[in-house]
């Protein structure tokens, strides 16, 4: 017989919380799979020198593999723990908060991929903050307002998702789409295209 001490935390989960938890679990496992696929070549690349960008990229790929293994373990753990919890209308919906964070982080990642300045012609010089097209220069177009707008929408949207847990059927696809867009673009831009 058990000691008779009951846990203070309720073990039941709301239908909204269960749906959000399953979505978070699938996103973790899917993101880990994307990291493994994108960094696989870098992990097994043979480098000639002991110190080179090749070695740094291979080491980074190794660290990403550990991160991916941790994400898979968390995703499987969440999925299994949800299977053991009773679904009750008055249960916990904490995983809806995770969807809000996922939405905000996804849009922040999208904002990081957009360049701050762009040139109609020539190339952008970071030091001078000018568009260089010899023999002349020109002012770049600033995209900072777009980046800030995306971040504000991400934070406000994430907060709105957490405030309305009953709307999880609408917020869950938006959160997953924002994460796939942000994380997918980041993985493609850093590991695939520049690999």
mmCIF file of C-alpha atoms in Angstrom:
data_model
loop_
_atom_site.group_PDB
_atom_site.id
_atom_site.type_symbol
_atom_site.label_atom_id
_atom_site.label_comp_id
_atom_site.label_asym_id
_atom_site.label_seq_id
_atom_site.Cartn_x
_atom_site.Cartn_y
_atom_site.Cartn_z
ATOM 1 C CA UNK A 1 0.000 0.000 0.000
ATOM 2 C CA UNK A 2 1.182 3.500 -0.730
ATOM 3 C CA UNK A 3 2.010 5.920 2.033
ATOM 4 C CA UNK A 4 -1.315 7.712 1.747
ATOM 5 C CA UNK A 5 0.260 11.054 0.825
ATOM 6 C CA UNK A 6 -1.503 12.550 -2.165
ATOM 7 C CA UNK A 7 0.110 14.905 -4.594
ATOM 8 C CA UNK A 8 -1.016 18.534 -4.372
ATOM 9 C CA UNK A 9 -1.070 18.934 -8.127
ATOM 10 C CA UNK A 10 -4.134 17.804 -10.031
ATOM 11 C CA UNK A 11 -3.471 15.042 -12.503
ATOM 12 C CA UNK A 12 -6.361 15.752 -14.845
ATOM 13 C CA UNK A 13 -5.989 17.798 -18.001
ATOM 14 C CA UNK A 14 -8.521 19.724 -20.033
ATOM 15 C CA UNK A 15 -9.282 18.691 -23.629
ATOM 16 C CA UNK A 16 -7.635 21.933 -24.761
ATOM 17 C CA UNK A 17 -4.533 21.187 -22.695
ATOM 18 C CA UNK A 18 -4.338 17.652 -24.107
ATOM 19 C CA UNK A 19 -4.578 18.927 -27.692
ATOM 20 C CA UNK A 20 -1.944 21.586 -27.043
ATOM 21 C CA UNK A 21 0.323 19.052 -25.319
ATOM 22 C CA UNK A 22 0.117 16.628 -28.216
ATOM 23 C CA UNK A 23 0.908 19.461 -30.640
ATOM 24 C CA UNK A 24 3.933 20.515 -28.551
ATOM 25 C CA UNK A 25 5.102 16.898 -28.430
ATOM 26 C CA UNK A 26 4.867 16.502 -32.205
ATOM 27 C CA UNK A 27 6.593 19.850 -32.786
ATOM 28 C CA UNK A 28 9.497 18.835 -30.527
ATOM 29 C CA UNK A 29 9.978 15.494 -32.273
ATOM 30 C CA UNK A 30 9.524 17.022 -35.748
ATOM 31 C CA UNK A 31 11.971 19.856 -35.037
ATOM 32 C CA UNK A 32 14.502 17.365 -33.732
ATOM 33 C CA UNK A 33 14.119 15.290 -36.889
ATOM 34 C CA UNK A 34 14.644 18.378 -39.044
ATOM 35 C CA UNK A 35 17.799 19.269 -37.086
ATOM 36 C CA UNK A 36 19.192 15.765 -37.512
ATOM 37 C CA UNK A 37 18.485 15.680 -41.252
ATOM 38 C CA UNK A 38 19.885 19.175 -41.841
ATOM 39 C CA UNK A 39 23.081 18.696 -39.843
ATOM 40 C CA UNK A 40 23.815 15.063 -40.765
ATOM 41 C CA UNK A 41 26.385 15.877 -43.471
ATOM 42 C CA UNK A 42 28.170 18.355 -41.213
ATOM 43 C CA UNK A 43 28.395 15.794 -38.421
ATOM 44 C CA UNK A 44 30.176 13.207 -40.565
ATOM 45 C CA UNK A 45 32.310 15.597 -42.619
ATOM 46 C CA UNK A 46 36.026 14.792 -42.672
ATOM 47 C CA UNK A 47 38.141 17.839 -41.960
ATOM 48 C CA UNK A 48 41.816 18.062 -42.905
ATOM 49 C CA UNK A 49 42.997 20.609 -40.346
ATOM 50 C CA UNK A 50 42.706 20.406 -36.585
ATOM 51 C CA UNK A 51 41.397 23.964 -36.444
ATOM 52 C CA UNK A 52 39.196 25.216 -39.228
ATOM 53 C CA UNK A 53 35.658 26.343 -39.975
ATOM 54 C CA UNK A 54 34.985 22.741 -41.028
ATOM 55 C CA UNK A 55 35.825 21.488 -37.520
ATOM 56 C CA UNK A 56 33.691 24.207 -35.940
ATOM 57 C CA UNK A 57 30.697 23.279 -38.106
ATOM 58 C CA UNK A 58 31.141 19.567 -37.319
ATOM 59 C CA UNK A 59 31.326 20.340 -33.588
ATOM 60 C CA UNK A 60 28.222 22.518 -33.870
ATOM 61 C CA UNK A 61 26.414 19.675 -35.635
ATOM 62 C CA UNK A 62 27.391 17.357 -32.784
ATOM 63 C CA UNK A 63 25.923 19.763 -30.241
ATOM 64 C CA UNK A 64 22.758 20.008 -32.331
ATOM 65 C CA UNK A 65 22.478 16.213 -32.231
ATOM 66 C CA UNK A 66 22.492 16.314 -28.422
ATOM 67 C CA UNK A 67 19.855 19.053 -28.504
ATOM 68 C CA UNK A 68 17.791 16.947 -30.903
ATOM 69 C CA UNK A 69 18.037 13.887 -28.640
ATOM 70 C CA UNK A 70 16.875 15.992 -25.680
ATOM 71 C CA UNK A 71 13.954 17.370 -27.730
ATOM 72 C CA UNK A 72 12.911 13.853 -28.770
ATOM 73 C CA UNK A 73 13.062 12.669 -25.155
ATOM 74 C CA UNK A 74 10.947 15.642 -24.026
ATOM 75 C CA UNK A 75 8.451 15.120 -26.848
ATOM 76 C CA UNK A 76 8.037 11.426 -26.079
ATOM 77 C CA UNK A 77 7.815 12.171 -22.355
ATOM 78 C CA UNK A 78 5.054 14.726 -22.902
ATOM 79 C CA UNK A 79 3.119 12.349 -25.170
ATOM 80 C CA UNK A 80 3.366 9.485 -22.677
ATOM 81 C CA UNK A 81 2.434 11.647 -19.687
ATOM 82 C CA UNK A 82 -0.640 12.904 -21.539
ATOM 83 C CA UNK A 83 -1.747 9.327 -22.107
ATOM 84 C CA UNK A 84 -1.747 8.675 -18.359
ATOM 85 C CA UNK A 85 -3.750 11.780 -17.416
ATOM 86 C CA UNK A 86 -7.529 11.904 -17.206
ATOM 87 C CA UNK A 87 -9.226 14.364 -19.532
ATOM 88 C CA UNK A 88 -11.659 16.529 -17.566
ATOM 89 C CA UNK A 89 -13.283 19.802 -18.680
ATOM 90 C CA UNK A 90 -12.000 21.551 -15.540
ATOM 91 C CA UNK A 91 -8.473 20.164 -15.869
ATOM 92 C CA UNK A 92 -5.194 21.924 -16.471
ATOM 93 C CA UNK A 93 -4.563 23.701 -19.741
ATOM 94 C CA UNK A 94 -0.930 24.642 -19.094
ATOM 95 C CA UNK A 95 0.246 23.339 -22.443
ATOM 96 C CA UNK A 96 -1.725 26.149 -24.088
ATOM 97 C CA UNK A 97 0.881 28.478 -22.557
ATOM 98 C CA UNK A 98 3.547 26.492 -24.374
ATOM 99 C CA UNK A 99 1.660 27.078 -27.634
ATOM 100 C CA UNK A 100 1.730 30.824 -26.966
ATOM 101 C CA UNK A 101 5.477 30.688 -26.351
ATOM 102 C CA UNK A 102 5.928 28.555 -29.473
ATOM 103 C CA UNK A 103 4.026 31.129 -31.568
ATOM 104 C CA UNK A 104 6.077 34.027 -30.185
ATOM 105 C CA UNK A 105 9.412 32.226 -30.655
ATOM 106 C CA UNK A 106 8.480 31.182 -34.181
ATOM 107 C CA UNK A 107 7.762 34.753 -35.228
ATOM 108 C CA UNK A 108 10.906 36.026 -33.479
ATOM 109 C CA UNK A 109 12.891 33.491 -35.538
ATOM 110 C CA UNK A 110 11.162 34.761 -38.694
ATOM 111 C CA UNK A 111 12.167 38.317 -37.746
ATOM 112 C CA UNK A 112 15.808 37.293 -37.294
ATOM 113 C CA UNK A 113 15.973 35.946 -40.838
ATOM 114 C CA UNK A 114 14.792 39.213 -42.444
ATOM 115 C CA UNK A 115 17.712 41.556 -43.190
ATOM 116 C CA UNK A 116 17.631 44.908 -41.387
ATOM 117 C CA UNK A 117 18.666 46.800 -44.523
ATOM 118 C CA UNK A 118 18.336 46.061 -48.233
ATOM 119 C CA UNK A 119 19.805 47.591 -51.358
ATOM 120 C CA UNK A 120 18.014 48.133 -54.652
ATOM 121 C CA UNK A 121 21.359 47.629 -56.382
ATOM 122 C CA UNK A 122 24.868 46.858 -55.257
ATOM 123 C CA UNK A 123 25.803 45.305 -51.926
ATOM 124 C CA UNK A 124 25.195 46.455 -48.371
ATOM 125 C CA UNK A 125 28.236 47.498 -46.325
ATOM 126 C CA UNK A 126 27.707 46.816 -42.605
ATOM 127 C CA UNK A 127 30.388 49.232 -41.463
ATOM 128 C CA UNK A 128 29.272 52.263 -43.458
ATOM 129 C CA UNK A 129 25.563 51.316 -43.485
ATOM 130 C CA UNK A 130 25.476 52.199 -47.178
ATOM 131 C CA UNK A 131 24.720 50.437 -50.432
ATOM 132 C CA UNK A 132 27.965 50.136 -52.362
ATOM 133 C CA UNK A 133 27.760 50.192 -56.147
ATOM 134 C CA UNK A 134 30.995 51.724 -57.438
ATOM 135 C CA UNK A 135 31.610 54.456 -58.332
ATOM 136 C CA UNK A 136 28.720 55.686 -56.152
ATOM 137 C CA UNK A 137 26.849 54.784 -52.985
ATOM 138 C CA UNK A 138 23.223 55.084 -51.927
ATOM 139 C CA UNK A 139 21.099 54.859 -48.813
ATOM 140 C CA UNK A 140 19.723 51.397 -47.992
ATOM 141 C CA UNK A 141 16.066 50.641 -47.426
ATOM 142 C CA UNK A 142 15.399 49.922 -43.765
ATOM 143 C CA UNK A 143 13.358 46.848 -42.877
ATOM 144 C CA UNK A 144 13.691 47.334 -39.120
ATOM 145 C CA UNK A 145 10.051 48.370 -38.785
ATOM 146 C CA UNK A 146 8.975 45.069 -40.368
ATOM 147 C CA UNK A 147 11.169 43.119 -37.966
ATOM 148 C CA UNK A 148 9.748 44.985 -34.965
ATOM 149 C CA UNK A 149 6.183 44.540 -36.224
ATOM 150 C CA UNK A 150 6.683 40.774 -36.555
ATOM 151 C CA UNK A 151 8.109 40.554 -33.024
ATOM 152 C CA UNK A 152 5.223 42.602 -31.588
ATOM 153 C CA UNK A 153 2.663 40.443 -33.426
ATOM 154 C CA UNK A 154 4.413 37.325 -32.111
ATOM 155 C CA UNK A 155 4.395 38.473 -28.497
ATOM 156 C CA UNK A 156 0.843 39.844 -28.648
ATOM 157 C CA UNK A 157 -0.415 36.741 -30.452
ATOM 158 C CA UNK A 158 1.304 34.446 -27.979
ATOM 159 C CA UNK A 159 -0.242 36.357 -25.075
ATOM 160 C CA UNK A 160 -3.669 36.180 -26.729
ATOM 161 C CA UNK A 161 -3.294 32.419 -27.190
ATOM 162 C CA UNK A 162 -2.538 31.926 -23.516
ATOM 163 C CA UNK A 163 -5.462 34.138 -22.499
ATOM 164 C CA UNK A 164 -7.971 32.132 -24.569
ATOM 165 C CA UNK A 165 -7.304 28.423 -23.934
ATOM 166 C CA UNK A 166 -10.720 27.428 -25.308
ATOM 167 C CA UNK A 167 -9.674 28.705 -28.756
ATOM 168 C CA UNK A 168 -6.879 26.120 -28.987
ATOM 169 C CA UNK A 169 -8.367 24.612 -32.157
ATOM 170 C CA UNK A 170 -7.556 27.890 -33.916
ATOM 171 C CA UNK A 171 -4.403 28.895 -32.058
ATOM 172 C CA UNK A 172 -2.689 25.501 -32.341
ATOM 173 C CA UNK A 173 -2.380 25.563 -36.167
ATOM 174 C CA UNK A 174 -1.209 29.190 -36.019
ATOM 175 C CA UNK A 175 1.440 28.369 -33.401
ATOM 176 C CA UNK A 176 2.684 25.325 -35.305
ATOM 177 C CA UNK A 177 2.770 27.287 -38.584
ATOM 178 C CA UNK A 178 4.720 30.137 -36.958
ATOM 179 C CA UNK A 179 7.207 27.667 -35.471
ATOM 180 C CA UNK A 180 7.623 25.737 -38.725
ATOM 181 C CA UNK A 181 8.151 29.000 -40.627
ATOM 182 C CA UNK A 182 10.658 30.414 -38.141
ATOM 183 C CA UNK A 183 12.577 27.271 -37.237
ATOM 184 C CA UNK A 184 12.397 25.895 -40.774
ATOM 185 C CA UNK A 185 13.741 29.104 -42.301
ATOM 186 C CA UNK A 186 16.495 29.268 -39.671
ATOM 187 C CA UNK A 187 17.527 25.643 -40.221
ATOM 188 C CA UNK A 188 17.437 26.049 -43.990
ATOM 189 C CA UNK A 189 19.354 29.327 -43.934
ATOM 190 C CA UNK A 190 22.073 28.273 -41.490
ATOM 191 C CA UNK A 191 22.536 24.535 -42.045
ATOM 192 C CA UNK A 192 21.278 23.683 -45.519
ATOM 193 C CA UNK A 193 21.971 26.704 -47.721
ATOM 194 C CA UNK A 194 25.262 27.720 -46.084
ATOM 195 C CA UNK A 195 26.336 24.131 -45.388
#
